[in-house]
PDB file of C-alpha atoms in Angstrom:
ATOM      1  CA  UNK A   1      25.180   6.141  32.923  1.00  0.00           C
ATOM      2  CA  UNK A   2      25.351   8.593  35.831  1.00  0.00           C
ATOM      3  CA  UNK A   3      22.309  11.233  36.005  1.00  0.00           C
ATOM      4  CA  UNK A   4      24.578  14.289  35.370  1.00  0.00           C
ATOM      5  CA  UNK A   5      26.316  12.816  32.274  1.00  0.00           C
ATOM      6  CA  UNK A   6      23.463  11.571  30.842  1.00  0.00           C
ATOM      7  CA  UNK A   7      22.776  12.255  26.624  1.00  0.00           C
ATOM      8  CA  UNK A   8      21.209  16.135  26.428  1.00  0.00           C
ATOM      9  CA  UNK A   9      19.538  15.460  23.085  1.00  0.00           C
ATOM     10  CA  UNK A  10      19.138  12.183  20.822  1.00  0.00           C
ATOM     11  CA  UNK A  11      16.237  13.102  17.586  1.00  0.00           C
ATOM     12  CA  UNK A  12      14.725   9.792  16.900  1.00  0.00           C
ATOM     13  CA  UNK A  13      16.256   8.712  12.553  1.00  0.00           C
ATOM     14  CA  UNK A  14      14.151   8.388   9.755  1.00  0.00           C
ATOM     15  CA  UNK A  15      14.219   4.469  10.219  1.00  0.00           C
ATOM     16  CA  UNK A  16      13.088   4.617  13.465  1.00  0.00           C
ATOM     17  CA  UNK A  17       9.728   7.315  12.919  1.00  0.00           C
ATOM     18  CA  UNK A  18       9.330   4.710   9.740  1.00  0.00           C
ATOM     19  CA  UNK A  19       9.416   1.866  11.513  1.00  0.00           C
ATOM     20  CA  UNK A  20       6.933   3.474  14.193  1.00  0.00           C
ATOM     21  CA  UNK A  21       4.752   4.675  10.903  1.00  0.00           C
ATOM     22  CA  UNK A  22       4.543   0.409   9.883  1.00  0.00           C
ATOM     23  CA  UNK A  23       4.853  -1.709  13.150  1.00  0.00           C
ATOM     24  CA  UNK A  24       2.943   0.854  15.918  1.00  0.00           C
ATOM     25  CA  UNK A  25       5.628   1.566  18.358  1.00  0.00           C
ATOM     26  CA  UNK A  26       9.297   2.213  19.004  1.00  0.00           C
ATOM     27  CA  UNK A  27      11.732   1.286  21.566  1.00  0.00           C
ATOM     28  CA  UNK A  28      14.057   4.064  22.670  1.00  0.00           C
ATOM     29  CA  UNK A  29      17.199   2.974  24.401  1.00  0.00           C
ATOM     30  CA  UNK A  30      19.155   4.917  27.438  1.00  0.00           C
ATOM     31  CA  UNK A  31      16.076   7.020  27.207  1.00  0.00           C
ATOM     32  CA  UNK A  32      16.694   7.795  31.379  1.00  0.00           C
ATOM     33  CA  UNK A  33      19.492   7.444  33.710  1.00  0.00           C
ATOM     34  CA  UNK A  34      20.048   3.399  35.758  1.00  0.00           C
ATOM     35  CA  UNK A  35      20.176   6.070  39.110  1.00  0.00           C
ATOM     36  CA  UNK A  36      16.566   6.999  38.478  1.00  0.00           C
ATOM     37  CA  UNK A  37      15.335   3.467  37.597  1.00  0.00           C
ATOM     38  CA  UNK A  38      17.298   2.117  40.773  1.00  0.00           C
ATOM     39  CA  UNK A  39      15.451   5.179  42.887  1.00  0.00           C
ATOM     40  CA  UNK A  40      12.055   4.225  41.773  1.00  0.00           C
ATOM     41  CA  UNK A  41      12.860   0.498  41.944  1.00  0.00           C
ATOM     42  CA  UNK A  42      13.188   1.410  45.504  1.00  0.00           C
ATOM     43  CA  UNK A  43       9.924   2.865  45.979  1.00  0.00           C
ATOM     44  CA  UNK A  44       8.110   0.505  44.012  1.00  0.00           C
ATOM     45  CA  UNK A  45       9.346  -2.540  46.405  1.00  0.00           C
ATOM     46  CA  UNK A  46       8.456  -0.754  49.659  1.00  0.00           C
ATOM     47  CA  UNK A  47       4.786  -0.102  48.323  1.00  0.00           C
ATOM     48  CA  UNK A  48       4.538  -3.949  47.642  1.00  0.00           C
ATOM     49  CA  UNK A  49       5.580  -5.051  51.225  1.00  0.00           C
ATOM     50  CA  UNK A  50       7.332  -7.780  49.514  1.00  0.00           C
ATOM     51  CA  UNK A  51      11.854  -7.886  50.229  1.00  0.00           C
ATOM     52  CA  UNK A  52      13.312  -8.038  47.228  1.00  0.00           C
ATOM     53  CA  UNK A  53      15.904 -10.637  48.954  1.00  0.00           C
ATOM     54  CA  UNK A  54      13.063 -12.677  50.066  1.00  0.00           C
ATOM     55  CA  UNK A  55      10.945 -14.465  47.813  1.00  0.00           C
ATOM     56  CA  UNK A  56       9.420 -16.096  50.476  1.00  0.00           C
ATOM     57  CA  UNK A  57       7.455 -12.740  50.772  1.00  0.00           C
ATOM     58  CA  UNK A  58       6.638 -12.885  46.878  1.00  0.00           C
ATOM     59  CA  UNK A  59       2.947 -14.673  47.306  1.00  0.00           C
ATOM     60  CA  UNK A  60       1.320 -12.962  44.588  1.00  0.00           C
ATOM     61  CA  UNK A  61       1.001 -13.480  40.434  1.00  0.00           C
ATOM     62  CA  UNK A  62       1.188 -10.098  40.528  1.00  0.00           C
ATOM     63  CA  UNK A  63       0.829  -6.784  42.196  1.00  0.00           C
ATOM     64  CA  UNK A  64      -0.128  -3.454  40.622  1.00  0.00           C
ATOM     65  CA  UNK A  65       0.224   0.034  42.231  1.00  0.00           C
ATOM     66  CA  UNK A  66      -1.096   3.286  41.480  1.00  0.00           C
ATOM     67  CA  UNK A  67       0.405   6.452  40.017  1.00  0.00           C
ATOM     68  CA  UNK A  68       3.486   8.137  41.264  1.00  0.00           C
ATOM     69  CA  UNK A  69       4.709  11.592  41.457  1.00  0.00           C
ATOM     70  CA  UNK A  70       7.850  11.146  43.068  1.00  0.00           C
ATOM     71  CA  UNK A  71      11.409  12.818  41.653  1.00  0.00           C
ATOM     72  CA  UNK A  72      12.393   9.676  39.857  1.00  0.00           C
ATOM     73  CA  UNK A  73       9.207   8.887  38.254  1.00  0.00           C
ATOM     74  CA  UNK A  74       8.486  13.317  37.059  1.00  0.00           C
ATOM     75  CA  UNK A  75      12.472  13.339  35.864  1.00  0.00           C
ATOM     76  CA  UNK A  76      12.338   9.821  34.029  1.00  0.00           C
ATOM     77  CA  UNK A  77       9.597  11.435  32.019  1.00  0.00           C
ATOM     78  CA  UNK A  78      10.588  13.870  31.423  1.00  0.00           C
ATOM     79  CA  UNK A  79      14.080  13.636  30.113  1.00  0.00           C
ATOM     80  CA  UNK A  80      15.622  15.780  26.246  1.00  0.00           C
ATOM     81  CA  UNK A  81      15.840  12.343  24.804  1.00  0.00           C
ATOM     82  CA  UNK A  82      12.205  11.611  25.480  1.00  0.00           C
ATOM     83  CA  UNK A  83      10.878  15.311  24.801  1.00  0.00           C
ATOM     84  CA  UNK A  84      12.642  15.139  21.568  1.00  0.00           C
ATOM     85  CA  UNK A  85      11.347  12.446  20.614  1.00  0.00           C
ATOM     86  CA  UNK A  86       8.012  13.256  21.392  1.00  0.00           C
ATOM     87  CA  UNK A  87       8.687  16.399  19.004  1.00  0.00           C
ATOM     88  CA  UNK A  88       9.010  14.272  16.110  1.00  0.00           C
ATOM     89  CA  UNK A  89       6.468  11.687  16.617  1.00  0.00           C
ATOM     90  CA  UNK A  90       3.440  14.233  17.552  1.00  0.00           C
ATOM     91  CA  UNK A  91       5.162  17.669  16.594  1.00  0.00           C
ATOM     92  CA  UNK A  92       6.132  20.425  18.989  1.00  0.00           C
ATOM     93  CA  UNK A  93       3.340  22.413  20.884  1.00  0.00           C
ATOM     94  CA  UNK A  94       1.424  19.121  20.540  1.00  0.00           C
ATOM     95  CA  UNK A  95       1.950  17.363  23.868  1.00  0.00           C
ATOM     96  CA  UNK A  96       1.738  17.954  27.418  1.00  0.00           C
ATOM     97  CA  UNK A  97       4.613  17.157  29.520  1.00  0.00           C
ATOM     98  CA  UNK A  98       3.503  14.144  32.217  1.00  0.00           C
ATOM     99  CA  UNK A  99       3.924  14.657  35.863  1.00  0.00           C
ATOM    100  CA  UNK A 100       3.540  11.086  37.222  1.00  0.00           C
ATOM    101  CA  UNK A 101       3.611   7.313  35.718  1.00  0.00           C
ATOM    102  CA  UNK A 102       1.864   4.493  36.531  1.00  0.00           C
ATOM    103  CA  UNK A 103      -0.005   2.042  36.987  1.00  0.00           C
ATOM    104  CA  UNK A 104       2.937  -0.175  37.971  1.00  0.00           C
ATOM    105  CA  UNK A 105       2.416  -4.170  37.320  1.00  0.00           C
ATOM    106  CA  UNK A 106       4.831  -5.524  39.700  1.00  0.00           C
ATOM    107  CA  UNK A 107       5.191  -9.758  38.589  1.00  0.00           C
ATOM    108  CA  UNK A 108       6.388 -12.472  40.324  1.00  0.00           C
ATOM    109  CA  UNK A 109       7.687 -15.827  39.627  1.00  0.00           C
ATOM    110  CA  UNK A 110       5.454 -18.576  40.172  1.00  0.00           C
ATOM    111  CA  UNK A 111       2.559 -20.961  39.144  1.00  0.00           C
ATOM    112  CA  UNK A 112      -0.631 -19.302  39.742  1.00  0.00           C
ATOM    113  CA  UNK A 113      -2.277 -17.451  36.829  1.00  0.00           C
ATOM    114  CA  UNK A 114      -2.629 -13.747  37.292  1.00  0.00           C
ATOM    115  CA  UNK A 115      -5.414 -13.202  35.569  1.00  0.00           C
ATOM    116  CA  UNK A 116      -3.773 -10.280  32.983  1.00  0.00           C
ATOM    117  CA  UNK A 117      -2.191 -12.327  30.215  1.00  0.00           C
ATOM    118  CA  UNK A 118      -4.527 -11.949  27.137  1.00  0.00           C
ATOM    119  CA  UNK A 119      -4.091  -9.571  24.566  1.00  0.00           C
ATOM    120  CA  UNK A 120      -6.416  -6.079  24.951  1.00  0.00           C
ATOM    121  CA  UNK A 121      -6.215  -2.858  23.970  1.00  0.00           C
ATOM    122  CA  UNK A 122      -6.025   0.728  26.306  1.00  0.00           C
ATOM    123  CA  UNK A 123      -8.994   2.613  25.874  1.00  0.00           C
ATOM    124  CA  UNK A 124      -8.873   6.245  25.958  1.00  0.00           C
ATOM    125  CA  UNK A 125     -12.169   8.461  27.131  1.00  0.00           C
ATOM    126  CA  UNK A 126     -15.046   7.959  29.231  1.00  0.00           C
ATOM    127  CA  UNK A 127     -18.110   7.930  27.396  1.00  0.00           C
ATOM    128  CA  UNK A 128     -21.994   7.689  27.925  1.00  0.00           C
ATOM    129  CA  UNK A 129     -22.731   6.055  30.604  1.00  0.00           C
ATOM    130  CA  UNK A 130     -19.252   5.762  31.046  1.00  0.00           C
ATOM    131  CA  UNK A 131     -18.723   5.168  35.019  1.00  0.00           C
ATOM    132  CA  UNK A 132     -15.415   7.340  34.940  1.00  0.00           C
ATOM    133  CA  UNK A 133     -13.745   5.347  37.693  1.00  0.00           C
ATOM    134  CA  UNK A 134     -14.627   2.323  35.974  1.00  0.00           C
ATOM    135  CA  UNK A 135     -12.154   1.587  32.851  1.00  0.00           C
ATOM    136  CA  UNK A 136     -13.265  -1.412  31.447  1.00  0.00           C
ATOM    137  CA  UNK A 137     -16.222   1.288  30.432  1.00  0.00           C
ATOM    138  CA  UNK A 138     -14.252   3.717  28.615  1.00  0.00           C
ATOM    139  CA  UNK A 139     -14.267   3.819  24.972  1.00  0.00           C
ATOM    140  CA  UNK A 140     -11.770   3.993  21.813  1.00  0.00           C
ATOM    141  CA  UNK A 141     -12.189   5.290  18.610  1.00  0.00           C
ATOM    142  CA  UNK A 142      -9.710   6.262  15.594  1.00  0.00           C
ATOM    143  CA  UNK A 143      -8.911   9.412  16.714  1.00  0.00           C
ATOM    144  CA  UNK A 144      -8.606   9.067  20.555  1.00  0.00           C
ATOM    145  CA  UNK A 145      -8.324  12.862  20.694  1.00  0.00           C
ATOM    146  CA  UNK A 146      -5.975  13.404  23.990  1.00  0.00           C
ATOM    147  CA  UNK A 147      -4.024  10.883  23.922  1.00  0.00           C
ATOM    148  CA  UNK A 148      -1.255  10.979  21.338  1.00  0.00           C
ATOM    149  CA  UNK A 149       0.998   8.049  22.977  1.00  0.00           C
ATOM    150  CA  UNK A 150       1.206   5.152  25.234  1.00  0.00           C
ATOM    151  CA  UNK A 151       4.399   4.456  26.671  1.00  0.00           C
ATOM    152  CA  UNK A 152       5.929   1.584  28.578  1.00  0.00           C
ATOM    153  CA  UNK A 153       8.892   2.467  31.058  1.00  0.00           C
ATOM    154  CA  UNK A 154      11.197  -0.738  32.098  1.00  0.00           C
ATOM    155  CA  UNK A 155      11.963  -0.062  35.462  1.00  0.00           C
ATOM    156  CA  UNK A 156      14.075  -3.395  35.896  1.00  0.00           C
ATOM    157  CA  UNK A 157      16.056  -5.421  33.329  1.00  0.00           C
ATOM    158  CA  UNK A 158      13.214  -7.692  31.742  1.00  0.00           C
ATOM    159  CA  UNK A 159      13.808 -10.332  29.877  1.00  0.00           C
ATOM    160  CA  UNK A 160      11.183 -13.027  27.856  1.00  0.00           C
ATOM    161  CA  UNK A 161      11.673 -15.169  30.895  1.00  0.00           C
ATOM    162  CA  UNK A 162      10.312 -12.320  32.816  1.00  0.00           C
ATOM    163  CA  UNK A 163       6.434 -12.116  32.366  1.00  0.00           C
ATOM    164  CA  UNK A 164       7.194  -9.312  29.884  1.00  0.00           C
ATOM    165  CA  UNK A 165       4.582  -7.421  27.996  1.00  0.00           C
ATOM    166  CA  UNK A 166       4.052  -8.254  24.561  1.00  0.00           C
ATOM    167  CA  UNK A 167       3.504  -5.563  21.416  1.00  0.00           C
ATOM    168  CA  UNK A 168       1.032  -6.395  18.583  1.00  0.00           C
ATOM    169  CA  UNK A 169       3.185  -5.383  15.769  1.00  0.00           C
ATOM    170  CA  UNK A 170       0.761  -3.508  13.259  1.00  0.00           C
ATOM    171  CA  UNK A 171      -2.280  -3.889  15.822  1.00  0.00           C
ATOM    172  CA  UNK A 172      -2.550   0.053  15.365  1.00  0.00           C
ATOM    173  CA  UNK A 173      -3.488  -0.965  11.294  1.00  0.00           C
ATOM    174  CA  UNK A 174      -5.929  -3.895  12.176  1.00  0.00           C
ATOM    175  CA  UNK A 175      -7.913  -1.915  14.979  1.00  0.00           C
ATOM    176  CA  UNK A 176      -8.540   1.270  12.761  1.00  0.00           C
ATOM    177  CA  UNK A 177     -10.082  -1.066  10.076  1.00  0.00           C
ATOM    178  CA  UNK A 178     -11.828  -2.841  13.078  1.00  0.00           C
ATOM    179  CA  UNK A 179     -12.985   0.549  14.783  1.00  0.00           C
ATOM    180  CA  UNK A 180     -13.795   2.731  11.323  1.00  0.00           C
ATOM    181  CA  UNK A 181     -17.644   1.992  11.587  1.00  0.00           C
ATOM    182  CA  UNK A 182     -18.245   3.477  14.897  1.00  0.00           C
ATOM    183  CA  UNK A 183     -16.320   6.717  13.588  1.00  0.00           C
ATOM    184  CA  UNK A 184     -16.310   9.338  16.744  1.00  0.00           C
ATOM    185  CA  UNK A 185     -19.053   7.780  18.480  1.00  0.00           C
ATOM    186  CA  UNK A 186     -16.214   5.200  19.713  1.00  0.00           C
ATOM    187  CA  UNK A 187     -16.758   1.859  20.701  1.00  0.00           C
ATOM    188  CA  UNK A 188     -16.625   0.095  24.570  1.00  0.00           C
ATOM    189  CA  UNK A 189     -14.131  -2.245  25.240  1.00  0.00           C
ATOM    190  CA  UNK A 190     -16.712  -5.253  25.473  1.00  0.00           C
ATOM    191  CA  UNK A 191     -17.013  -4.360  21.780  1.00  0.00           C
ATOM    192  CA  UNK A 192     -13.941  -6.032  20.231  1.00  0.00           C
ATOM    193  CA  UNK A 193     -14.010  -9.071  22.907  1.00  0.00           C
ATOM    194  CA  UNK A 194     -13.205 -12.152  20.885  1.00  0.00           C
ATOM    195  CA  UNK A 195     -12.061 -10.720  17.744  1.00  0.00           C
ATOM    196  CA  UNK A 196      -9.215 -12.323  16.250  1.00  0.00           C
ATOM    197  CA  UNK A 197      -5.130 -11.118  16.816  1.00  0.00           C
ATOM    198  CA  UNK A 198      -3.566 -13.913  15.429  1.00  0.00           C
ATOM    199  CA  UNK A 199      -2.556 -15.211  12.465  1.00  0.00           C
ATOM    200  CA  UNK A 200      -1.868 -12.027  10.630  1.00  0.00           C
ATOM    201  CA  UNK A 201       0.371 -10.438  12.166  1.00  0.00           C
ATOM    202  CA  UNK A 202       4.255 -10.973  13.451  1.00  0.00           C
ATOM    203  CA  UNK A 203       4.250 -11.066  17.306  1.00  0.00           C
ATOM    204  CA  UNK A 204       7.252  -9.597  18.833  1.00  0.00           C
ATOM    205  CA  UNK A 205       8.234 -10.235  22.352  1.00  0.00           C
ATOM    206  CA  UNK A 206       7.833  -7.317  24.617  1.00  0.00           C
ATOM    207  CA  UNK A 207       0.600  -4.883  23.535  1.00  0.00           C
ATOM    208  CA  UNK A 208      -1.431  -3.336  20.804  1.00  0.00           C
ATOM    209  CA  UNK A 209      -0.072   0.173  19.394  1.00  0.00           C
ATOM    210  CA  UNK A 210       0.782   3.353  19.343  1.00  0.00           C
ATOM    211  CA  UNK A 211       3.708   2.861  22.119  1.00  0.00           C
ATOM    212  CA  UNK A 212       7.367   3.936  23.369  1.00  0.00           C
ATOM    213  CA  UNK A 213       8.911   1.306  25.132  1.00  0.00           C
ATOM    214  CA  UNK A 214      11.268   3.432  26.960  1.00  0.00           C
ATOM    215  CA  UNK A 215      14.367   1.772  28.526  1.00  0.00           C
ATOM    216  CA  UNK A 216      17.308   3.206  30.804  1.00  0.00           C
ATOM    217  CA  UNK A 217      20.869   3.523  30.636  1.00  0.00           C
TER     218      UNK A 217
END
């Protein structure tokens, strides 16, 4: 859908905040234009150094960039589809608009193992002694105060034959129970390593929740 005719407004139905409510996240559909995808596409190769026509040049499991604050990347994010739908899932005056995305995963076909494919959940806040630079130091906790949403933008069509991230339908219940002792205080990420996700849950093919999986046009 071309950038200039793209939907103005789109509130998010009862079904769909519900269904955020029970399973932890919601995909929203046409949520940016194809031209802006396509535009940061663009930008993403170059900063690989791989040709998208080549896969000769593709000799990595994966590669992950940094943050970017480019035009496609600021508009995506900022679109009256998203912003109304972060109205009604953390209420106006409740969020700050985002400037930049990232971190970009970038994955390629092939047989070596990247490294990246267990399940693990996105801590929020530095904490004591938190090395601030260093996130697998940061902390979680029920609350997670600053952070009212985690979203995933599909730059590229992605399907399950394409290394796609996976959502822990209902994680969001199972990790409050898991992280209610610690209370504020919050917990490290080396706190939760080898409790149990499976078994309990439905897995659904596209990581734990609250999330917006936010696709284009």
């Amino acid at each position: 859908m071309p950038a200039g005719d793209h939907e103005t407004m789109r509130a998010l139905s009862d079904a769909q905040v519900q269904q955020f409510i029970e399973d932890g996240f919601i995909r929203i559909d046409r949520a940016f234009p194809r031209e802006l995808a396509d535009a940061g596409r663009a930008i993403l190769w170059r900063d690989t150094g791989c040709d998208p026509d080549d896969p000769t040049t593709w000799r990595k499991p994966v590669i992950r960039l940094g943050y970017y604050e480019q035009a496609p990347f600021r508009t995506a994010v900022n679109t009256p589809v998203l912003h109304a739908a972060f109205d009604r899932l953390v209420g106006k005056g409740r969020w700050r608009p985002r400037h930049s995305l990232g971190s970009f995963p970038v994955r390629f076909p092939g047989p070596d193992n990247p490294g990246d494919t267990g399940w693990h959940v996105d801590v929020s806040f530095p904490g004591e002694p938190s090395d601030p630079n260093d996130f697998s130091s940061w902390r979680v906790n029920m609350t997670s105060r600053g952070r009212a949403l985690l979203m995933l933008f599909l730059f590229s069509d992605v399907t399950d034959q394409d290394a796609p991230t996976r959502i822990r339908a209902g994680s969001h219940l199972d990790m409050a129970r898991f992280l209610a002792p610690a209370a504020r205080s919050a917990c490290p990420i080396w706190c939760w390593t080898g409790w149990g996700l499976t078994g309990r849950r439905r897995w659904r093919p596209v990581k734990p929740a609250p999330f917006i999986c936010v696709i284009p046009s």
